Short mmCIF file of N, CA and C in Angstrom, two decimals:
data_model
loop_
_atom_site.label_atom_id
_atom_site.label_comp_id
_atom_site.label_asym_id
_atom_site.label_seq_id
_atom_site.Cartn_x
_atom_site.Cartn_y
_atom_site.Cartn_z
N UNK D 54 38.93 11.79 27.46
CA UNK D 54 38.08 12.91 26.89
C UNK D 54 38.97 13.21 25.43
N UNK D 55 38.12 13.36 24.23
CA UNK D 55 38.64 13.61 22.90
C UNK D 55 38.25 14.96 22.77
N UNK D 56 38.99 15.63 21.63
CA UNK D 56 38.60 16.90 21.13
C UNK D 56 37.42 16.84 20.22
N UNK D 57 36.59 17.89 20.35
CA UNK D 57 35.30 17.72 19.52
C UNK D 57 34.12 17.00 20.02
N UNK D 58 34.43 16.39 21.22
CA UNK D 58 33.44 15.64 21.83
C UNK D 58 32.65 16.50 23.09
N UNK D 59 31.41 16.44 23.14
CA UNK D 59 30.79 17.04 24.22
C UNK D 59 31.31 16.83 25.74
N UNK D 60 31.75 17.68 26.36
CA UNK D 60 32.02 17.52 27.80
C UNK D 60 30.78 17.09 28.61
N UNK D 61 30.85 15.98 29.24
CA UNK D 61 29.87 15.66 30.22
C UNK D 61 30.32 15.43 31.60
N UNK D 62 29.33 15.56 32.52
CA UNK D 62 29.71 15.31 33.86
C UNK D 62 29.69 13.82 34.45
N UNK D 63 30.15 13.58 35.47
CA UNK D 63 30.14 12.17 35.95
C UNK D 63 28.71 11.54 36.24
N UNK D 64 27.92 12.34 36.51
CA UNK D 64 26.46 11.94 36.94
C UNK D 64 25.41 12.04 36.00
N UNK D 65 26.00 12.24 34.65
CA UNK D 65 24.97 12.44 33.64
C UNK D 65 25.57 13.49 32.70
N UNK D 66 24.92 13.76 31.56
CA UNK D 66 25.27 14.41 30.43
C UNK D 66 25.74 16.00 30.71
N UNK D 67 24.95 16.50 31.86
CA UNK D 67 24.88 17.83 32.04
C UNK D 67 25.89 18.24 33.36
N UNK D 68 26.62 19.22 33.01
CA UNK D 68 27.60 19.60 34.26
C UNK D 68 27.00 20.80 34.97
N UNK D 69 26.66 20.59 36.22
CA UNK D 69 26.03 21.57 37.02
C UNK D 69 27.12 22.42 37.71
N UNK D 70 26.86 23.78 37.68
CA UNK D 70 27.53 24.82 38.45
C UNK D 70 26.63 25.37 39.60
N UNK D 71 27.15 25.06 40.63
CA UNK D 71 26.27 25.77 42.03
C UNK D 71 27.10 26.74 42.71
N UNK D 72 26.50 27.73 43.26
CA UNK D 72 27.00 28.88 44.17
C UNK D 72 26.64 28.41 45.45
N UNK D 73 27.72 28.20 46.39
CA UNK D 73 27.58 27.62 47.71
C UNK D 73 28.09 28.47 48.61
N UNK D 74 27.17 29.10 49.67
CA UNK D 74 27.78 29.80 50.73
C UNK D 74 28.81 28.92 51.64
N UNK D 75 30.09 29.40 51.63
CA UNK D 75 31.09 28.77 52.29
C UNK D 75 30.85 28.45 54.02
N UNK D 76 30.15 29.42 54.43
CA UNK D 76 29.91 29.27 56.03
C UNK D 76 28.95 28.24 56.27
N UNK D 77 27.57 28.33 55.36
CA UNK D 77 26.73 27.39 55.74
C UNK D 77 26.65 26.21 54.97
N UNK D 78 27.26 26.18 53.93
CA UNK D 78 27.20 25.00 52.90
C UNK D 78 25.99 24.87 51.93
N UNK D 79 25.17 26.00 52.07
CA UNK D 79 24.00 25.85 51.40
C UNK D 79 23.97 26.68 50.04
N UNK D 80 23.08 26.28 49.01
CA UNK D 80 23.14 26.89 47.91
C UNK D 80 22.60 28.40 48.16
N UNK D 81 23.53 29.31 47.18
CA UNK D 81 22.75 30.59 47.47
C UNK D 81 21.81 30.74 46.27
N UNK D 82 20.37 30.89 46.67
CA UNK D 82 19.31 30.89 45.97
C UNK D 82 18.65 32.26 45.80
N UNK D 83 19.28 33.50 46.56
CA UNK D 83 18.58 34.62 46.41
C UNK D 83 19.66 35.75 46.65
N UNK D 84 19.44 36.87 46.32
CA UNK D 84 20.34 37.93 46.24
C UNK D 84 20.85 38.07 44.86
N UNK D 85 21.65 39.38 44.75
CA UNK D 85 22.24 39.47 43.23
C UNK D 85 23.26 38.35 42.91
N UNK D 86 24.08 37.92 43.76
CA UNK D 86 24.89 36.76 43.51
C UNK D 86 24.33 35.59 42.94
N UNK D 87 23.13 35.32 43.24
CA UNK D 87 22.45 33.96 42.90
C UNK D 87 22.15 34.12 41.33
N UNK D 88 22.17 35.14 40.83
CA UNK D 88 21.99 35.25 39.34
C UNK D 88 23.17 35.81 38.54
N UNK D 89 24.39 35.62 39.27
CA UNK D 89 25.63 36.21 38.50
C UNK D 89 25.90 35.55 37.22
N UNK D 90 26.84 36.15 36.34
CA UNK D 90 27.41 35.41 35.31
C UNK D 90 28.58 34.80 35.59
N UNK D 91 28.76 33.56 34.96
CA UNK D 91 30.11 32.80 35.18
C UNK D 91 30.72 32.38 34.03
N UNK D 92 31.90 32.20 34.04
CA UNK D 92 32.65 31.82 32.80
C UNK D 92 33.33 30.49 32.88
N UNK D 93 33.36 29.48 32.14
CA UNK D 93 33.95 28.23 32.13
C UNK D 93 35.28 28.55 31.45
N UNK D 94 36.54 28.06 32.04
CA UNK D 94 37.76 28.29 31.59
C UNK D 94 38.68 27.04 31.50
N UNK D 95 39.72 27.00 30.78
CA UNK D 95 40.56 25.90 30.65
C UNK D 95 41.85 26.29 31.74
N UNK D 96 41.97 25.31 32.63
CA UNK D 96 43.28 25.50 33.46
C UNK D 96 44.44 24.45 33.45
N UNK D 97 45.57 24.83 33.59
CA UNK D 97 46.66 23.81 33.72
C UNK D 97 46.14 22.70 34.60
N UNK D 98 46.53 21.56 34.09
CA UNK D 98 46.06 20.33 34.92
C UNK D 98 47.10 20.26 36.30
N UNK D 99 48.26 20.91 36.36
CA UNK D 99 48.80 20.66 37.49
C UNK D 99 48.68 21.87 38.53
N UNK D 100 47.73 22.75 38.48
CA UNK D 100 47.23 23.89 39.21
C UNK D 100 46.34 23.31 40.32
N UNK D 101 47.08 23.29 41.46
CA UNK D 101 46.58 22.60 42.56
C UNK D 101 46.15 23.67 43.78
N UNK D 102 46.82 24.95 43.92
CA UNK D 102 46.61 25.61 45.21
C UNK D 102 47.39 24.71 46.30
N UNK D 103 47.37 25.04 47.55
CA UNK D 103 47.95 24.33 48.66
C UNK D 103 47.08 23.16 49.07
N UNK D 104 47.33 22.52 50.20
CA UNK D 104 46.67 21.30 50.41
C UNK D 104 45.03 21.69 50.85
N UNK D 105 44.83 23.00 51.23
CA UNK D 105 43.45 23.15 51.83
C UNK D 105 42.66 23.80 50.28
N UNK D 106 43.51 23.62 49.21
CA UNK D 106 43.04 24.18 48.00
C UNK D 106 42.60 25.79 48.09
N UNK D 107 43.56 26.45 48.75
CA UNK D 107 43.57 27.88 48.70
C UNK D 107 44.43 28.40 47.65
N UNK D 108 43.70 29.40 46.88
CA UNK D 108 44.67 30.11 45.75
C UNK D 108 44.08 31.40 45.75
N UNK D 109 44.70 32.37 45.17
CA UNK D 109 44.43 33.66 44.95
C UNK D 109 43.74 33.75 43.59
N UNK D 110 42.82 34.66 43.57
CA UNK D 110 42.32 34.98 42.05
C UNK D 110 43.21 35.18 41.19
N UNK D 111 44.42 35.75 41.53
CA UNK D 111 45.69 35.97 40.60
C UNK D 111 46.24 34.55 40.25
N UNK D 112 46.47 33.72 41.30
CA UNK D 112 46.89 32.49 40.86
C UNK D 112 46.05 31.80 39.90
N UNK D 113 44.87 31.91 40.09
CA UNK D 113 43.70 31.14 39.25
C UNK D 113 43.81 31.75 37.81
N UNK D 114 44.03 32.98 37.51
CA UNK D 114 44.21 33.61 36.36
C UNK D 114 45.25 33.22 35.70
N UNK D 115 46.43 33.29 36.30
CA UNK D 115 47.59 32.80 35.67
C UNK D 115 47.85 31.23 35.28
N UNK D 116 46.89 30.59 35.80
CA UNK D 116 46.93 29.07 35.26
C UNK D 116 45.87 28.93 34.33
N UNK D 117 45.35 29.84 33.85
CA UNK D 117 44.35 29.75 32.77
C UNK D 117 45.06 29.57 31.40
N UNK D 118 44.56 28.45 30.75
CA UNK D 118 45.39 28.06 29.34
C UNK D 118 44.55 28.58 28.13
N UNK D 119 45.28 29.39 27.54
CA UNK D 119 44.82 29.97 26.21
C UNK D 119 45.17 29.17 24.78
N UNK D 120 44.34 29.32 23.87
CA UNK D 120 44.73 28.51 22.67
C UNK D 120 46.16 28.78 22.14
N UNK D 121 46.75 27.75 21.39
CA UNK D 121 48.34 27.93 20.82
C UNK D 121 47.73 29.18 19.65
N UNK D 122 48.82 29.75 19.39
CA UNK D 122 48.88 30.89 18.50
C UNK D 122 48.21 30.22 17.06
N UNK D 123 47.49 30.90 16.66
CA UNK D 123 46.77 30.43 15.36
C UNK D 123 45.74 29.38 15.22
N UNK D 124 45.29 29.02 16.45
CA UNK D 124 44.39 28.00 16.58
C UNK D 124 43.06 28.50 17.00
N UNK D 125 42.05 27.58 16.97
CA UNK D 125 40.70 28.19 17.38
C UNK D 125 40.70 28.21 18.94
N UNK D 126 39.60 29.06 19.56
CA UNK D 126 39.63 29.05 20.94
C UNK D 126 39.82 27.65 21.67
N UNK D 127 40.34 27.43 22.62
CA UNK D 127 40.73 26.06 23.18
C UNK D 127 39.19 25.44 23.63
N UNK D 128 38.43 26.18 23.98
CA UNK D 128 37.17 25.63 24.67
C UNK D 128 35.99 26.43 23.73
N UNK D 129 35.05 25.43 23.15
CA UNK D 129 33.94 26.22 22.36
C UNK D 129 32.62 25.80 22.77
N UNK D 130 31.75 26.56 22.61
CA UNK D 130 30.31 26.34 23.13
C UNK D 130 29.86 27.34 24.10
N UNK D 131 29.02 26.94 25.01
CA UNK D 131 28.52 27.73 26.10
C UNK D 131 29.49 27.93 27.20
N UNK D 132 30.29 28.94 27.14
CA UNK D 132 31.29 29.05 28.19
C UNK D 132 30.89 30.39 29.05
N UNK D 133 30.08 31.14 28.72
CA UNK D 133 29.53 32.16 29.54
C UNK D 133 28.10 31.78 30.00
N UNK D 134 27.77 31.57 31.26
CA UNK D 134 26.60 31.20 31.56
C UNK D 134 25.96 32.19 32.66
N UNK D 135 24.65 32.23 32.98
CA UNK D 135 23.89 32.91 34.02
C UNK D 135 23.23 31.95 35.11
N UNK D 136 23.70 32.05 36.39
CA UNK D 136 23.13 31.54 37.39
C UNK D 136 21.73 31.74 37.47
N UNK D 137 20.89 30.95 37.90
CA UNK D 137 19.52 31.08 38.18
C UNK D 137 19.35 30.66 39.49
N UNK D 138 18.97 31.19 40.57
CA UNK D 138 18.86 30.92 41.99
C UNK D 138 20.11 30.12 42.31
N UNK D 139 21.19 30.49 41.94
CA UNK D 139 22.42 29.80 42.31
C UNK D 139 22.81 28.62 41.69
N UNK D 140 22.10 28.34 40.38
CA UNK D 140 22.45 26.89 39.80
C UNK D 140 22.25 27.39 38.30
N UNK D 141 23.13 26.87 37.57
CA UNK D 141 23.13 26.57 36.06
C UNK D 141 23.64 25.44 35.57
N UNK D 142 23.17 24.93 34.40
CA UNK D 142 23.77 23.66 33.77
C UNK D 142 24.50 24.17 32.49
N UNK D 143 25.65 23.56 32.55
CA UNK D 143 26.47 23.81 31.31
C UNK D 143 26.06 23.03 30.01
N UNK D 144 25.90 23.97 29.07
CA UNK D 144 25.44 23.37 27.82
C UNK D 144 26.25 22.54 27.12
N UNK D 145 26.36 22.83 25.80
CA UNK D 145 27.31 22.11 24.73
C UNK D 145 28.81 22.81 24.78
N UNK D 146 29.52 22.31 25.47
CA UNK D 146 31.11 22.62 25.30
C UNK D 146 32.01 21.43 24.90
N UNK D 147 32.92 21.88 24.28
CA UNK D 147 33.97 20.86 23.76
C UNK D 147 35.53 21.42 23.75
N UNK D 148 36.29 20.82 23.63
CA UNK D 148 37.75 21.13 23.48
C UNK D 148 38.09 21.05 21.82
N UNK D 149 38.84 22.00 21.36
CA UNK D 149 39.31 22.15 19.93
C UNK D 149 40.68 21.37 19.82
N UNK D 150 41.52 21.32 21.03
CA UNK D 150 42.94 20.97 20.74
C UNK D 150 43.18 20.14 22.04
N UNK D 151 44.17 19.12 21.97
CA UNK D 151 44.60 18.34 23.05
C UNK D 151 45.34 18.81 23.73
N UNK D 152 45.70 18.15 24.95
CA UNK D 152 46.32 18.68 26.16
C UNK D 152 47.79 18.30 26.02
N UNK D 153 48.38 17.76 25.08
CA UNK D 153 49.68 17.19 24.99
C UNK D 153 50.84 18.19 24.98
N UNK D 154 50.47 19.65 24.59
CA UNK D 154 51.19 20.62 24.37
C UNK D 154 51.41 21.42 25.77
N UNK D 155 50.81 21.19 26.95
CA UNK D 155 50.80 21.69 27.97
C UNK D 155 51.91 21.32 28.94
N UNK D 156 52.20 22.09 29.96
CA UNK D 156 53.37 21.62 30.84
C UNK D 156 53.04 20.21 31.74
N UNK D 157 51.92 20.19 32.04
CA UNK D 157 51.41 19.10 32.71
C UNK D 157 50.77 17.99 31.79
N UNK D 158 50.58 18.33 30.56
CA UNK D 158 50.05 17.31 29.55
C UNK D 158 48.58 16.99 30.10
N UNK D 159 47.81 17.86 30.95
CA UNK D 159 46.47 17.73 31.35
C UNK D 159 45.85 19.02 31.48
N UNK D 160 44.43 18.81 31.44
CA UNK D 160 43.75 20.29 31.79
C UNK D 160 42.93 19.99 32.90
N UNK D 161 42.36 21.04 33.43
CA UNK D 161 41.21 21.19 34.41
C UNK D 161 40.19 22.09 33.77
N UNK D 162 39.00 21.94 34.40
CA UNK D 162 38.05 23.07 33.87
C UNK D 162 37.91 23.89 35.13
N UNK D 163 37.74 25.19 34.92
CA UNK D 163 37.49 25.99 35.97
C UNK D 163 36.26 26.89 35.79
N UNK D 164 35.69 27.30 36.84
CA UNK D 164 34.71 28.24 36.65
C UNK D 164 34.97 29.39 37.48
N UNK D 165 34.60 30.61 36.97
CA UNK D 165 34.60 32.00 37.88
C UNK D 165 33.69 32.77 37.48
N UNK D 166 33.36 33.63 38.57
CA UNK D 166 32.27 34.76 38.26
C UNK D 166 32.77 35.89 37.61
N UNK D 167 31.96 36.31 36.74
CA UNK D 167 32.26 37.46 35.77
C UNK D 167 31.77 38.74 36.33
N UNK D 168 30.91 38.82 37.17
CA UNK D 168 30.46 40.01 37.87
C UNK D 168 31.06 40.05 39.17
N UNK D 169 31.21 41.56 39.77
CA UNK D 169 31.84 41.91 40.90
C UNK D 169 30.70 42.32 41.81
N UNK D 170 30.74 42.13 43.10
CA UNK D 170 29.56 42.48 44.10
C UNK D 170 30.30 43.25 45.18
N UNK D 171 29.75 44.29 45.51
CA UNK D 171 30.51 45.14 46.67
C UNK D 171 30.48 44.17 48.06
N UNK D 172 31.76 44.09 48.50
CA UNK D 172 31.63 43.31 49.93
C UNK D 172 31.51 41.70 49.84
N UNK D 173 31.39 41.40 48.57
CA UNK D 173 31.11 39.64 48.53
C UNK D 173 31.96 39.21 47.22
N UNK D 174 32.79 38.29 47.72
CA UNK D 174 33.70 37.52 46.68
C UNK D 174 33.18 36.23 46.38
N UNK D 175 33.22 35.98 45.24
CA UNK D 175 32.82 34.51 44.70
C UNK D 175 34.15 33.81 44.39
N UNK D 176 34.47 32.73 45.08
CA UNK D 176 35.63 31.91 44.91
C UNK D 176 35.46 31.17 43.41
N UNK D 177 36.58 30.82 42.82
CA UNK D 177 36.65 30.17 41.63
C UNK D 177 36.45 28.55 42.12
N UNK D 178 36.11 27.78 41.09
CA UNK D 178 36.06 26.24 41.23
C UNK D 178 36.80 25.74 40.10
N UNK D 179 37.41 24.41 40.54
CA UNK D 179 38.01 23.59 39.39
C UNK D 179 37.73 22.24 39.56
N UNK D 180 37.76 21.44 38.41
CA UNK D 180 37.71 20.24 38.42
C UNK D 180 39.02 19.30 38.59
N UNK D 181 39.08 17.94 38.64
CA UNK D 181 40.16 17.18 38.60
C UNK D 181 40.86 17.32 37.24
N UNK D 182 42.11 16.95 37.40
CA UNK D 182 42.92 17.14 36.14
C UNK D 182 42.38 15.88 35.27
N UNK D 183 42.60 15.95 33.87
CA UNK D 183 42.23 14.97 32.92
C UNK D 183 43.24 15.35 31.56
N UNK D 184 42.97 14.18 30.80
CA UNK D 184 43.91 14.31 29.54
C UNK D 184 42.79 14.50 28.41
N UNK D 185 43.06 15.36 27.43
CA UNK D 185 42.27 15.40 26.24
C UNK D 185 43.16 15.19 25.09
N UNK D 186 42.68 13.88 24.38
CA UNK D 186 43.39 13.36 23.35
C UNK D 186 42.68 13.84 22.03
N UNK D 187 43.43 13.95 20.89
CA UNK D 187 42.86 14.38 19.84
C UNK D 187 41.65 13.21 19.12
N UNK D 188 40.76 13.83 18.71
CA UNK D 188 39.65 12.84 18.35
C UNK D 188 40.03 12.06 17.12
N UNK D 189 40.95 12.40 16.28
CA UNK D 189 41.43 11.37 15.38
C UNK D 189 41.80 10.19 15.85
N UNK D 190 42.31 10.19 17.20
CA UNK D 190 42.76 8.89 17.73
C UNK D 190 41.86 8.16 18.41
N UNK D 191 40.56 8.66 18.62
CA UNK D 191 39.46 8.10 19.34
C UNK D 191 39.08 6.90 18.72
N UNK D 192 39.03 6.68 17.36
CA UNK D 192 38.67 5.28 16.83
C UNK D 192 39.80 4.43 16.32
N UNK D 193 41.02 5.07 16.00
CA UNK D 193 42.11 4.30 15.38
C UNK D 193 42.48 3.07 15.85
N UNK D 194 42.60 2.89 17.32
CA UNK D 194 43.23 1.81 18.00
C UNK D 194 42.05 0.67 17.94
N UNK D 195 40.76 1.01 17.95
CA UNK D 195 39.63 0.22 17.82
C UNK D 195 39.67 -0.45 16.49
N UNK D 196 39.71 0.44 15.60
CA UNK D 196 39.49 -0.06 14.08
C UNK D 196 40.75 -0.87 13.78
N UNK D 197 41.99 -0.33 14.21
CA UNK D 197 43.15 -0.97 13.96
C UNK D 197 43.00 -2.63 14.42
N UNK D 198 42.56 -2.81 15.67
CA UNK D 198 42.39 -3.80 16.28
C UNK D 198 41.30 -4.71 15.58
N UNK D 199 40.34 -4.17 15.04
CA UNK D 199 39.31 -4.90 14.49
C UNK D 199 39.81 -5.38 13.29
N UNK D 200 40.52 -4.54 12.39
CA UNK D 200 41.29 -4.85 10.97
C UNK D 200 41.95 -5.85 11.19
N UNK D 201 42.90 -5.99 12.22
CA UNK D 201 43.83 -7.05 12.45
C UNK D 201 42.99 -8.44 12.74
N UNK D 202 41.88 -8.37 13.58
CA UNK D 202 41.22 -9.51 13.80
C UNK D 202 40.41 -9.93 12.57
N UNK D 203 39.83 -8.83 11.94
CA UNK D 203 39.28 -9.54 10.74
C UNK D 203 40.11 -10.12 9.51
N UNK D 204 41.48 -9.50 9.38
CA UNK D 204 42.45 -9.98 8.62
C UNK D 204 42.95 -11.11 8.58
N UNK D 205 43.29 -11.25 10.04
CA UNK D 205 44.11 -12.22 10.38
C UNK D 205 43.58 -13.88 11.11
N UNK D 206 42.37 -14.00 10.80
CA UNK D 206 41.73 -14.99 11.44
C UNK D 206 42.51 -16.37 10.84
N UNK D 207 42.52 -16.30 9.51
CA UNK D 207 43.08 -17.50 8.60
C UNK D 207 44.27 -16.95 8.07
N UNK D 208 45.20 -17.71 7.35
CA UNK D 208 46.40 -16.90 6.80
C UNK D 208 45.99 -15.69 6.18
N UNK D 209 46.80 -14.73 6.29
CA UNK D 209 46.43 -13.48 5.80
C UNK D 209 46.83 -13.60 4.24
N UNK D 210 45.88 -12.89 3.40
CA UNK D 210 46.25 -12.65 2.17
C UNK D 210 46.45 -11.29 1.83
N UNK D 211 47.67 -11.03 0.98
CA UNK D 211 47.93 -9.65 0.60
C UNK D 211 46.72 -8.79 0.41
N UNK D 212 45.83 -9.28 -0.40
CA UNK D 212 44.83 -8.45 -1.09
C UNK D 212 43.67 -8.10 0.24
N UNK D 213 43.56 -9.12 0.83
CA UNK D 213 42.51 -8.82 1.81
C UNK D 213 43.09 -7.88 2.86
N UNK D 214 44.41 -8.06 3.20
CA UNK D 214 45.03 -6.86 4.13
C UNK D 214 45.04 -5.73 3.68
N UNK D 215 45.35 -5.42 2.22
CA UNK D 215 45.39 -4.10 1.60
C UNK D 215 43.74 -3.53 1.83
N UNK D 216 42.89 -4.48 1.54
CA UNK D 216 41.38 -4.03 1.45
C UNK D 216 41.17 -3.47 3.02
N UNK D 217 41.56 -4.26 4.09
CA UNK D 217 41.18 -3.71 5.33
C UNK D 217 41.92 -2.43 5.58
N UNK D 218 43.13 -2.39 5.37
CA UNK D 218 43.83 -1.24 5.71
C UNK D 218 43.37 -0.02 4.83
N UNK D 219 42.76 -0.19 3.67
CA UNK D 219 42.44 0.84 2.87
C UNK D 219 41.01 1.14 3.41
N UNK D 220 40.13 0.47 3.94
CA UNK D 220 38.85 0.85 4.59
C UNK D 220 39.33 1.53 5.92
N UNK D 221 40.42 1.09 6.67
CA UNK D 221 40.79 1.76 7.82
C UNK D 221 41.27 3.19 7.58
N UNK D 222 41.92 3.40 6.68
CA UNK D 222 42.33 4.79 6.42
C UNK D 222 41.15 5.50 5.88
N UNK D 223 40.14 5.10 5.37
CA UNK D 223 38.96 5.91 5.30
C UNK D 223 38.20 6.18 6.67
N UNK D 224 38.51 5.77 7.65
CA UNK D 224 37.83 5.70 8.87
C UNK D 224 36.63 5.04 9.24
N UNK D 225 36.37 4.09 8.46
CA UNK D 225 35.20 3.32 9.00
C UNK D 225 35.56 1.70 8.52
N UNK D 226 34.86 0.72 9.02
CA UNK D 226 35.12 -0.58 8.91
C UNK D 226 33.77 -1.43 8.70
N UNK D 227 34.10 -2.37 7.66
CA UNK D 227 32.81 -3.22 7.51
C UNK D 227 33.09 -4.52 7.99
#
């Protein structure tokens, strides 16, 4: 995953958030909880909880990653969502910073309920961990590889090599 790129789900472009009753395993499609507000957050990549994936709301909160000082918010886009009949689709969200500066060098996405309900608790959820790389590195390897293939099929000429590297530096390749 790269900074600035839209975050997409495994089964398609949209990430789906679903509120599920832990006792029945069914979607909670009625009642006040089914239309609660949820927030998408960034978590430390090494946040696991125990083997049964039990964690407290405090542990979840303590593993939320905030942006570095002086930087933009770490996650931009539609981070506050409203469930409708227990389901919502995450719109455009993307990372503004890479994960290399965190203790695990990885992130997880988490979702938590913003609303409180008397007698009902909504447990947070999290994704698997993943690395976020700077988008500036997204194309460099491919272009560099293409530049070498283009420049070196025959004996390399200094002028041709300079032309390729100059084009490479501008971020495109012909």
